[in-house]
Amino acid sequence: MQIILGITGGVAAYKSAELARLLANQGHRVRCILTEAGARFITPLTLTSLTGEPCYGANPDQGEWRANPSIEHIELARWADLVAVVPATANILGKAANGLASDLLSTVLLATRAPVLWAPAMNTGMWEHPAVQANLVRLRSFGHAVVDPGEGVLACGEEGSGKLAEVAAIAEAIQVHGTPKLMSLSGRRVLITAGPTREDLDPVRTLTNRSTGTMGIELARAFRDVGAQVQLVLGGELPAPWGVETIRVRSAQQMLEASEACWVGADGLVAAAAVADQRPESSASQKMKKVEGAESLVLVRTPDILARLCAARRPDQWVLGFAAESEKHLEHASEKLKKKGLDAVLVNDVQGGRAFGAQANTLTPITAQGPHPPLGPLAKDQLARAVVQWWAGHLAGRPA
Ligand SMILES: Cc1cc2nc3c(=O)[nH]c(=O)nc-3n(C[C@H](O)[C@H](O)[C@H](O)COP(=O)(O)O)c2cc1C
């Protein structure tokens, strides 16, 4: 994405440098525009160094707004896929809500047709003032997104609301607001299962597998970004993605119960969890003492979550499964597709530790028509986006 990052005159301006670096590391192109007050808090040199792009000042005689001042604001407005103002002062919110264009940033905000996102930060009294709140209502009515500030101790020493939201959350909101929505998925409810399940032997020992849940979490983000309402049933230790309703589970039984509850209201299922096939027949309530010599463990089957959800499936619901195979990938995945009646299976090759915990991966989609061209190798976030695009295309071509 090509992002314009507007930085206005608040103490939180130093955090915009961290945001600029995070966005640039995620592969976005970031051009900063400082207001006159913003430039008192952070320097253009810091921002150009972090982004590798020019940083623009408030007026034609500052920074890069030099060569052709009559059109530069329009070029920047057109260049942007998204304009984010972080931090946003009460002043810039008031200007933008009322269509004022007195410097480069406010002019670009008025000229652009790109999505606009605000991350306000200010003293609690300012934040709660009816004028500021009325301006935010107006900006939201233009389709702008607002990442509300949190609570905490503010730079002015007061404690209350008005503290800039976390940088990571702002970056996620930029991703969501800047991604074009897909007709076939926008507003649709998608249930995603992700991560490993754990089956306890006793209070300290557990049976699990090497899945981290990364791929499922990236799929949740990718479906969220194109407009789907995602419910994520998540095992493992990784943090839940921002803006996604997440239900934390531990065992296969818990994952089944949470998934069944969500499935009733869902349009589609992405079963990306690595569910343990077996669990110990019994789980001790106290730590088991070690004994000398060989021991045996009786394992019983856990519920087949995918089979149970497929059995309760309505004709209008779709199901995507995953298959992690170490040999005869396509053959085994085609069997799974038929046996469980899935719409598609995405196969990954887990031989030699590939896929689990790895950064890059390849997935081959299989449908009733046979195998499709492989997606990847790609980093898991990009691979998730490729899966969503592929599936949205497939859904768009399906008879309703
Ligand atoms: C030290 C200092 C800190 C400030 N912090 C904030 C702030 O966090 N939020 C805010 O809305 N205004 C803050 N202001 C006031 C703005 O800088 C002032 O309204 C300015 O005109 C904003 O201009 P701009 O919106 O063009 O950047 C602060 C001012 C000073 C001197």
mmCIF file of N, CA, C and O in Angstrom, residues 138-207:
data_model
loop_
_atom_site.group_PDB
_atom_site.id
_atom_site.type_symbol
_atom_site.label_atom_id
_atom_site.label_comp_id
_atom_site.label_asym_id
_atom_site.label_seq_id
_atom_site.Cartn_x
_atom_site.Cartn_y
_atom_site.Cartn_z
ATOM 1 N N ARG A 138 -18.805 13.697 12.557
ATOM 2 C CA ARG A 138 -18.843 14.196 11.176
ATOM 3 C C ARG A 138 -17.820 13.476 10.297
ATOM 4 O O ARG A 138 -18.134 13.070 9.178
ATOM 5 N N LEU A 139 -16.618 13.284 10.835
ATOM 6 C CA LEU A 139 -15.577 12.594 10.054
ATOM 7 C C LEU A 139 -15.983 11.148 9.779
ATOM 8 O O LEU A 139 -15.776 10.628 8.686
ATOM 9 N N ARG A 140 -16.572 10.508 10.782
ATOM 10 C CA ARG A 140 -17.039 9.117 10.572
ATOM 11 C C ARG A 140 -18.130 9.090 9.488
ATOM 12 O O ARG A 140 -18.217 8.145 8.710
ATOM 13 N N SER A 141 -18.957 10.147 9.454
ATOM 14 C CA SER A 141 -20.031 10.181 8.454
ATOM 15 C C SER A 141 -19.471 10.310 7.037
ATOM 16 O O SER A 141 -20.146 10.009 6.058
ATOM 17 N N PHE A 142 -18.193 10.743 6.924
ATOM 18 C CA PHE A 142 -17.544 10.788 5.592
ATOM 19 C C PHE A 142 -16.966 9.412 5.214
ATOM 20 O O PHE A 142 -16.328 9.267 4.185
ATOM 21 N N GLY A 143 -17.102 8.439 6.115
ATOM 22 C CA GLY A 143 -16.516 7.113 5.865
ATOM 23 C C GLY A 143 -15.120 6.973 6.443
ATOM 24 O O GLY A 143 -14.451 5.959 6.227
ATOM 25 N N HIS A 144 -14.663 7.991 7.180
ATOM 26 C CA HIS A 144 -13.331 7.898 7.778
ATOM 27 C C HIS A 144 -13.346 6.924 8.958
ATOM 28 O O HIS A 144 -14.363 6.792 9.631
ATOM 29 N N ALA A 145 -12.197 6.285 9.204
ATOM 30 C CA ALA A 145 -12.075 5.390 10.365
ATOM 31 C C ALA A 145 -11.371 6.138 11.489
ATOM 32 O O ALA A 145 -10.510 6.984 11.236
ATOM 33 N N VAL A 146 -11.756 5.817 12.718
ATOM 34 C CA VAL A 146 -11.122 6.443 13.893
ATOM 35 C C VAL A 146 -10.645 5.336 14.829
ATOM 36 O O VAL A 146 -11.432 4.456 15.183
ATOM 37 N N VAL A 147 -9.360 5.368 15.167
ATOM 38 C CA VAL A 147 -8.850 4.441 16.179
ATOM 39 C C VAL A 147 -8.876 5.213 17.491
ATOM 40 O O VAL A 147 -8.051 6.108 17.719
ATOM 41 N N ASP A 148 -9.859 4.885 18.312
ATOM 42 C CA ASP A 148 -10.063 5.661 19.544
ATOM 43 C C ASP A 148 -8.850 5.597 20.454
ATOM 44 O O ASP A 148 -8.205 4.547 20.556
ATOM 45 N N PRO A 149 -8.557 6.697 21.139
ATOM 46 C CA PRO A 149 -7.453 6.646 22.097
ATOM 47 C C PRO A 149 -7.815 5.781 23.297
ATOM 48 O O PRO A 149 -8.996 5.553 23.561
ATOM 49 N N GLY A 150 -6.792 5.336 24.012
ATOM 50 C CA GLY A 150 -7.019 4.549 25.219
ATOM 51 C C GLY A 150 -6.919 5.436 26.452
ATOM 52 O O GLY A 150 -6.830 6.664 26.341
ATOM 53 N N GLU A 151 -6.930 4.763 27.602
ATOM 54 C CA GLU A 151 -6.815 5.506 28.867
ATOM 55 C C GLU A 151 -5.436 5.307 29.446
ATOM 56 O O GLU A 151 -4.771 4.317 29.150
ATOM 57 N N GLY A 152 -5.001 6.252 30.264
ATOM 58 C CA GLY A 152 -3.701 6.114 30.927
ATOM 59 C C GLY A 152 -3.234 7.456 31.424
ATOM 60 O O GLY A 152 -3.979 8.444 31.402
ATOM 61 N N VAL A 153 -1.977 7.490 31.850
ATOM 62 C CA VAL A 153 -1.404 8.757 32.301
ATOM 63 C C VAL A 153 -0.948 9.503 31.050
ATOM 64 O O VAL A 153 -0.187 8.982 30.228
ATOM 65 N N LEU A 154 -1.425 10.727 30.886
ATOM 66 C CA LEU A 154 -1.121 11.506 29.689
ATOM 67 C C LEU A 154 0.111 12.386 29.932
ATOM 68 O O LEU A 154 0.530 12.584 31.082
ATOM 69 N N ALA A 155 0.668 12.922 28.828
ATOM 70 C CA ALA A 155 1.877 13.738 28.941
ATOM 71 C C ALA A 155 1.655 14.954 29.843
ATOM 72 O O ALA A 155 2.577 15.431 30.499
ATOM 73 N N CYS A 156 0.396 15.428 29.907
ATOM 74 C CA CYS A 156 0.096 16.603 30.739
ATOM 75 C C CYS A 156 0.031 16.254 32.228
ATOM 76 O O CYS A 156 -0.186 17.127 33.062
ATOM 77 N N GLY A 157 0.182 14.951 32.557
ATOM 78 C CA GLY A 157 0.162 14.538 33.956
ATOM 79 C C GLY A 157 -1.202 14.044 34.406
ATOM 80 O O GLY A 157 -1.327 13.388 35.432
ATOM 81 N N GLU A 158 -2.248 14.359 33.632
ATOM 82 C CA GLU A 158 -3.598 13.895 33.999
ATOM 83 C C GLU A 158 -3.743 12.423 33.660
ATOM 84 O O GLU A 158 -3.057 11.907 32.787
ATOM 85 N N GLU A 159 -4.670 11.780 34.329
ATOM 86 C CA GLU A 159 -4.971 10.387 33.993
ATOM 87 C C GLU A 159 -6.380 10.329 33.433
ATOM 88 O O GLU A 159 -7.302 10.907 34.028
ATOM 89 N N GLY A 160 -6.552 9.685 32.294
ATOM 90 C CA GLY A 160 -7.885 9.599 31.697
ATOM 91 C C GLY A 160 -7.777 9.182 30.253
ATOM 92 O O GLY A 160 -6.737 8.683 29.812
ATOM 93 N N SER A 161 -8.857 9.400 29.488
ATOM 94 C CA SER A 161 -8.821 8.991 28.088
ATOM 95 C C SER A 161 -8.172 10.089 27.246
ATOM 96 O O SER A 161 -8.164 11.260 27.619
ATOM 97 N N GLY A 162 -7.601 9.681 26.109
ATOM 98 C CA GLY A 162 -6.933 10.627 25.225
ATOM 99 C C GLY A 162 -5.532 10.177 24.840
ATOM 100 O O GLY A 162 -4.863 10.817 24.035
ATOM 101 N N LYS A 163 -5.105 9.022 25.394
ATOM 102 C CA LYS A 163 -3.761 8.506 25.114
ATOM 103 C C LYS A 163 -3.766 7.806 23.755
ATOM 104 O O LYS A 163 -4.668 6.991 23.496
ATOM 105 N N LEU A 164 -2.802 8.115 22.913
ATOM 106 C CA LEU A 164 -2.747 7.504 21.579
ATOM 107 C C LEU A 164 -2.870 5.973 21.682
ATOM 108 O O LEU A 164 -2.230 5.362 22.546
ATOM 109 N N ALA A 165 -3.665 5.369 20.809
ATOM 110 C CA ALA A 165 -3.802 3.902 20.783
ATOM 111 C C ALA A 165 -2.427 3.265 20.543
ATOM 112 O O ALA A 165 -1.498 3.927 20.069
ATOM 113 N N GLU A 166 -2.317 1.971 20.852
ATOM 114 C CA GLU A 166 -1.048 1.262 20.640
ATOM 115 C C GLU A 166 -0.672 1.306 19.165
ATOM 116 O O GLU A 166 -1.537 1.143 18.289
ATOM 117 N N VAL A 167 0.628 1.468 18.903
ATOM 118 C CA VAL A 167 1.111 1.559 17.524
ATOM 119 C C VAL A 167 0.732 0.305 16.716
ATOM 120 O O VAL A 167 0.296 0.398 15.560
ATOM 121 N N ALA A 168 0.854 -0.874 17.329
ATOM 122 C CA ALA A 168 0.537 -2.123 16.609
ATOM 123 C C ALA A 168 -0.947 -2.149 16.221
ATOM 124 O O ALA A 168 -1.305 -2.600 15.121
ATOM 125 N N ALA A 169 -1.803 -1.647 17.108
ATOM 126 C CA ALA A 169 -3.246 -1.634 16.807
ATOM 127 C C ALA A 169 -3.539 -0.643 15.679
ATOM 128 O O ALA A 169 -4.381 -0.914 14.813
ATOM 129 N N ILE A 170 -2.826 0.481 15.659
ATOM 130 C CA ILE A 170 -3.043 1.460 14.576
ATOM 131 C C ILE A 170 -2.608 0.842 13.238
ATOM 132 O O ILE A 170 -3.288 0.991 12.223
ATOM 133 N N ALA A 171 -1.485 0.115 13.258
ATOM 134 C CA ALA A 171 -1.010 -0.527 12.017
ATOM 135 C C ALA A 171 -2.041 -1.544 11.507
ATOM 136 O O ALA A 171 -2.289 -1.648 10.300
ATOM 137 N N GLU A 172 -2.648 -2.291 12.426
ATOM 138 C CA GLU A 172 -3.671 -3.273 12.015
ATOM 139 C C GLU A 172 -4.889 -2.548 11.428
ATOM 140 O O GLU A 172 -5.458 -2.976 10.426
ATOM 141 N N ALA A 173 -5.282 -1.455 12.088
ATOM 142 C CA ALA A 173 -6.451 -0.703 11.610
ATOM 143 C C ALA A 173 -6.179 -0.119 10.220
ATOM 144 O O ALA A 173 -7.078 -0.070 9.367
ATOM 145 N N ILE A 174 -4.938 0.284 9.975
ATOM 146 C CA ILE A 174 -4.568 0.804 8.650
ATOM 147 C C ILE A 174 -4.728 -0.309 7.605
ATOM 148 O O ILE A 174 -5.273 -0.108 6.520
ATOM 149 N N GLN A 175 -4.284 -1.510 7.970
ATOM 150 C CA GLN A 175 -4.400 -2.659 7.059
ATOM 151 C C GLN A 175 -5.880 -2.928 6.741
ATOM 152 O O GLN A 175 -6.256 -3.134 5.589
ATOM 153 N N VAL A 176 -6.704 -2.917 7.778
ATOM 154 C CA VAL A 176 -8.139 -3.214 7.589
ATOM 155 C C VAL A 176 -8.791 -2.128 6.724
ATOM 156 O O VAL A 176 -9.476 -2.425 5.744
ATOM 157 N N HIS A 177 -8.546 -0.866 7.081
ATOM 158 C CA HIS A 177 -9.256 0.231 6.407
ATOM 159 C C HIS A 177 -8.747 0.433 4.979
ATOM 160 O O HIS A 177 -9.496 0.886 4.111
ATOM 161 N N GLY A 178 -7.472 0.072 4.741
ATOM 162 C CA GLY A 178 -6.882 0.317 3.420
ATOM 163 C C GLY A 178 -7.064 -0.832 2.432
ATOM 164 O O GLY A 178 -6.732 -0.678 1.257
ATOM 165 N N THR A 179 -7.543 -1.985 2.892
ATOM 166 C CA THR A 179 -7.695 -3.123 1.982
ATOM 167 C C THR A 179 -9.049 -3.053 1.286
ATOM 168 O O THR A 179 -10.083 -2.956 1.961
ATOM 169 N N PRO A 180 -9.067 -3.126 -0.057
ATOM 170 C CA PRO A 180 -10.373 -3.102 -0.737
ATOM 171 C C PRO A 180 -11.228 -4.303 -0.316
ATOM 172 O O PRO A 180 -10.708 -5.404 -0.132
ATOM 173 N N LYS A 181 -12.498 -4.067 -0.142
ATOM 174 C CA LYS A 181 -13.394 -5.139 0.302
ATOM 175 C C LYS A 181 -13.795 -6.014 -0.899
ATOM 176 O O LYS A 181 -13.885 -5.534 -2.020
ATOM 177 N N LEU A 182 -14.012 -7.279 -0.635
ATOM 178 C CA LEU A 182 -14.388 -8.211 -1.702
ATOM 179 C C LEU A 182 -15.871 -8.540 -1.575
ATOM 180 O O LEU A 182 -16.331 -8.961 -0.503
ATOM 181 N N MET A 183 -16.582 -8.341 -2.679
ATOM 182 C CA MET A 183 -18.037 -8.523 -2.709
ATOM 183 C C MET A 183 -18.475 -9.871 -2.135
ATOM 184 O O MET A 183 -19.424 -9.947 -1.372
ATOM 185 N N SER A 184 -17.756 -10.943 -2.544
ATOM 186 C CA SER A 184 -18.238 -12.279 -2.173
ATOM 187 C C SER A 184 -17.976 -12.598 -0.695
ATOM 188 O O SER A 184 -18.478 -13.595 -0.191
ATOM 189 N N LEU A 185 -17.183 -11.777 -0.013
ATOM 190 C CA LEU A 185 -16.883 -12.064 1.394
ATOM 191 C C LEU A 185 -17.285 -10.937 2.345
ATOM 192 O O LEU A 185 -17.400 -11.155 3.549
ATOM 193 N N SER A 186 -17.492 -9.755 1.805
ATOM 194 C CA SER A 186 -17.783 -8.607 2.666
ATOM 195 C C SER A 186 -19.085 -8.813 3.434
ATOM 196 O O SER A 186 -20.119 -9.158 2.847
ATOM 197 N N GLY A 187 -19.012 -8.646 4.755
ATOM 198 C CA GLY A 187 -20.184 -8.811 5.613
ATOM 199 C C GLY A 187 -20.524 -10.259 5.917
ATOM 200 O O GLY A 187 -21.431 -10.538 6.683
ATOM 201 N N ARG A 188 -19.782 -11.194 5.319
ATOM 202 C CA ARG A 188 -20.041 -12.617 5.557
ATOM 203 C C ARG A 188 -19.406 -13.059 6.864
ATOM 204 O O ARG A 188 -18.332 -12.585 7.220
ATOM 205 N N ARG A 189 -20.062 -13.990 7.536
ATOM 206 C CA ARG A 189 -19.499 -14.484 8.804
ATOM 207 C C ARG A 189 -18.652 -15.717 8.519
ATOM 208 O O ARG A 189 -19.143 -16.701 7.957
ATOM 209 N N VAL A 190 -17.382 -15.625 8.869
ATOM 210 C CA VAL A 190 -16.452 -16.726 8.590
ATOM 211 C C VAL A 190 -15.890 -17.240 9.910
ATOM 212 O O VAL A 190 -15.333 -16.477 10.706
ATOM 213 N N LEU A 191 -16.084 -18.534 10.130
ATOM 214 C CA LEU A 191 -15.533 -19.196 11.321
ATOM 215 C C LEU A 191 -14.172 -19.788 10.958
ATOM 216 O O LEU A 191 -14.055 -20.500 9.950
ATOM 217 N N ILE A 192 -13.160 -19.468 11.735
ATOM 218 C CA ILE A 192 -11.816 -20.010 11.476
ATOM 219 C C ILE A 192 -11.337 -20.723 12.738
ATOM 220 O O ILE A 192 -11.405 -20.157 13.835
ATOM 221 N N THR A 193 -10.905 -21.975 12.575
ATOM 222 C CA THR A 193 -10.254 -22.649 13.704
ATOM 223 C C THR A 193 -8.754 -22.610 13.442
ATOM 224 O O THR A 193 -8.308 -22.753 12.305
ATOM 225 N N ALA A 194 -7.971 -22.384 14.498
ATOM 226 C CA ALA A 194 -6.528 -22.245 14.302
ATOM 227 C C ALA A 194 -5.760 -22.716 15.524
ATOM 228 O O ALA A 194 -6.294 -22.723 16.637
ATOM 229 N N GLY A 195 -4.526 -23.085 15.279
ATOM 230 C CA GLY A 195 -3.616 -23.416 16.376
ATOM 231 C C GLY A 195 -3.684 -24.875 16.770
ATOM 232 O O GLY A 195 -4.494 -25.644 16.252
ATOM 233 N N PRO A 196 -2.826 -25.239 17.698
ATOM 234 C CA PRO A 196 -2.826 -26.626 18.178
ATOM 235 C C PRO A 196 -3.877 -26.810 19.277
ATOM 236 O O PRO A 196 -4.347 -25.835 19.855
ATOM 237 N N THR A 197 -4.252 -28.044 19.522
ATOM 238 C CA THR A 197 -5.034 -28.329 20.739
ATOM 239 C C THR A 197 -4.086 -29.027 21.715
ATOM 240 O O THR A 197 -3.046 -29.553 21.319
ATOM 241 N N ARG A 198 -4.441 -28.974 22.974
ATOM 242 C CA ARG A 198 -3.602 -29.602 24.017
ATOM 243 C C ARG A 198 -4.477 -30.518 24.839
ATOM 244 O O ARG A 198 -5.567 -30.130 25.254
ATOM 245 N N GLU A 199 -3.945 -31.709 25.075
ATOM 246 C CA GLU A 199 -4.683 -32.700 25.867
ATOM 247 C C GLU A 199 -3.853 -33.010 27.097
ATOM 248 O O GLU A 199 -2.724 -33.495 26.988
ATOM 249 N N ASP A 200 -4.392 -32.701 28.245
ATOM 250 C CA ASP A 200 -3.605 -32.805 29.479
ATOM 251 C C ASP A 200 -3.512 -34.234 29.997
ATOM 252 O O ASP A 200 -4.510 -34.957 30.055
ATOM 253 N N LEU A 201 -2.259 -34.599 30.390
ATOM 254 C CA LEU A 201 -2.047 -35.878 31.075
ATOM 255 C C LEU A 201 -2.257 -35.697 32.575
ATOM 256 O O LEU A 201 -2.782 -36.557 33.260
ATOM 257 N N ASP A 202 -1.788 -34.563 33.045
ATOM 258 C CA ASP A 202 -1.933 -34.183 34.451
ATOM 259 C C ASP A 202 -1.756 -32.660 34.503
ATOM 260 O O ASP A 202 -1.649 -32.022 33.444
ATOM 261 N N PRO A 203 -1.717 -32.048 35.676
ATOM 262 C CA PRO A 203 -1.671 -30.574 35.694
ATOM 263 C C PRO A 203 -0.416 -29.968 35.050
ATOM 264 O O PRO A 203 -0.404 -28.769 34.767
ATOM 265 N N VAL A 204 0.640 -30.753 34.806
ATOM 266 C CA VAL A 204 1.841 -30.147 34.220
ATOM 267 C C VAL A 204 2.228 -30.715 32.851
ATOM 268 O O VAL A 204 2.978 -30.085 32.116
ATOM 269 N N ARG A 205 1.736 -31.906 32.522
ATOM 270 C CA ARG A 205 2.146 -32.523 31.253
ATOM 271 C C ARG A 205 0.987 -32.482 30.259
ATOM 272 O O ARG A 205 -0.176 -32.614 30.641
ATOM 273 N N THR A 206 1.370 -32.354 28.994
ATOM 274 C CA THR A 206 0.319 -32.216 27.979
ATOM 275 C C THR A 206 0.738 -32.876 26.674
ATOM 276 O O THR A 206 1.929 -32.964 26.377
ATOM 277 N N LEU A 207 -0.236 -33.321 25.900
ATOM 278 C CA LEU A 207 0.041 -33.861 24.555
ATOM 279 C C LEU A 207 -0.387 -32.796 23.548
ATOM 280 O O LEU A 207 -1.516 -32.317 23.606
#
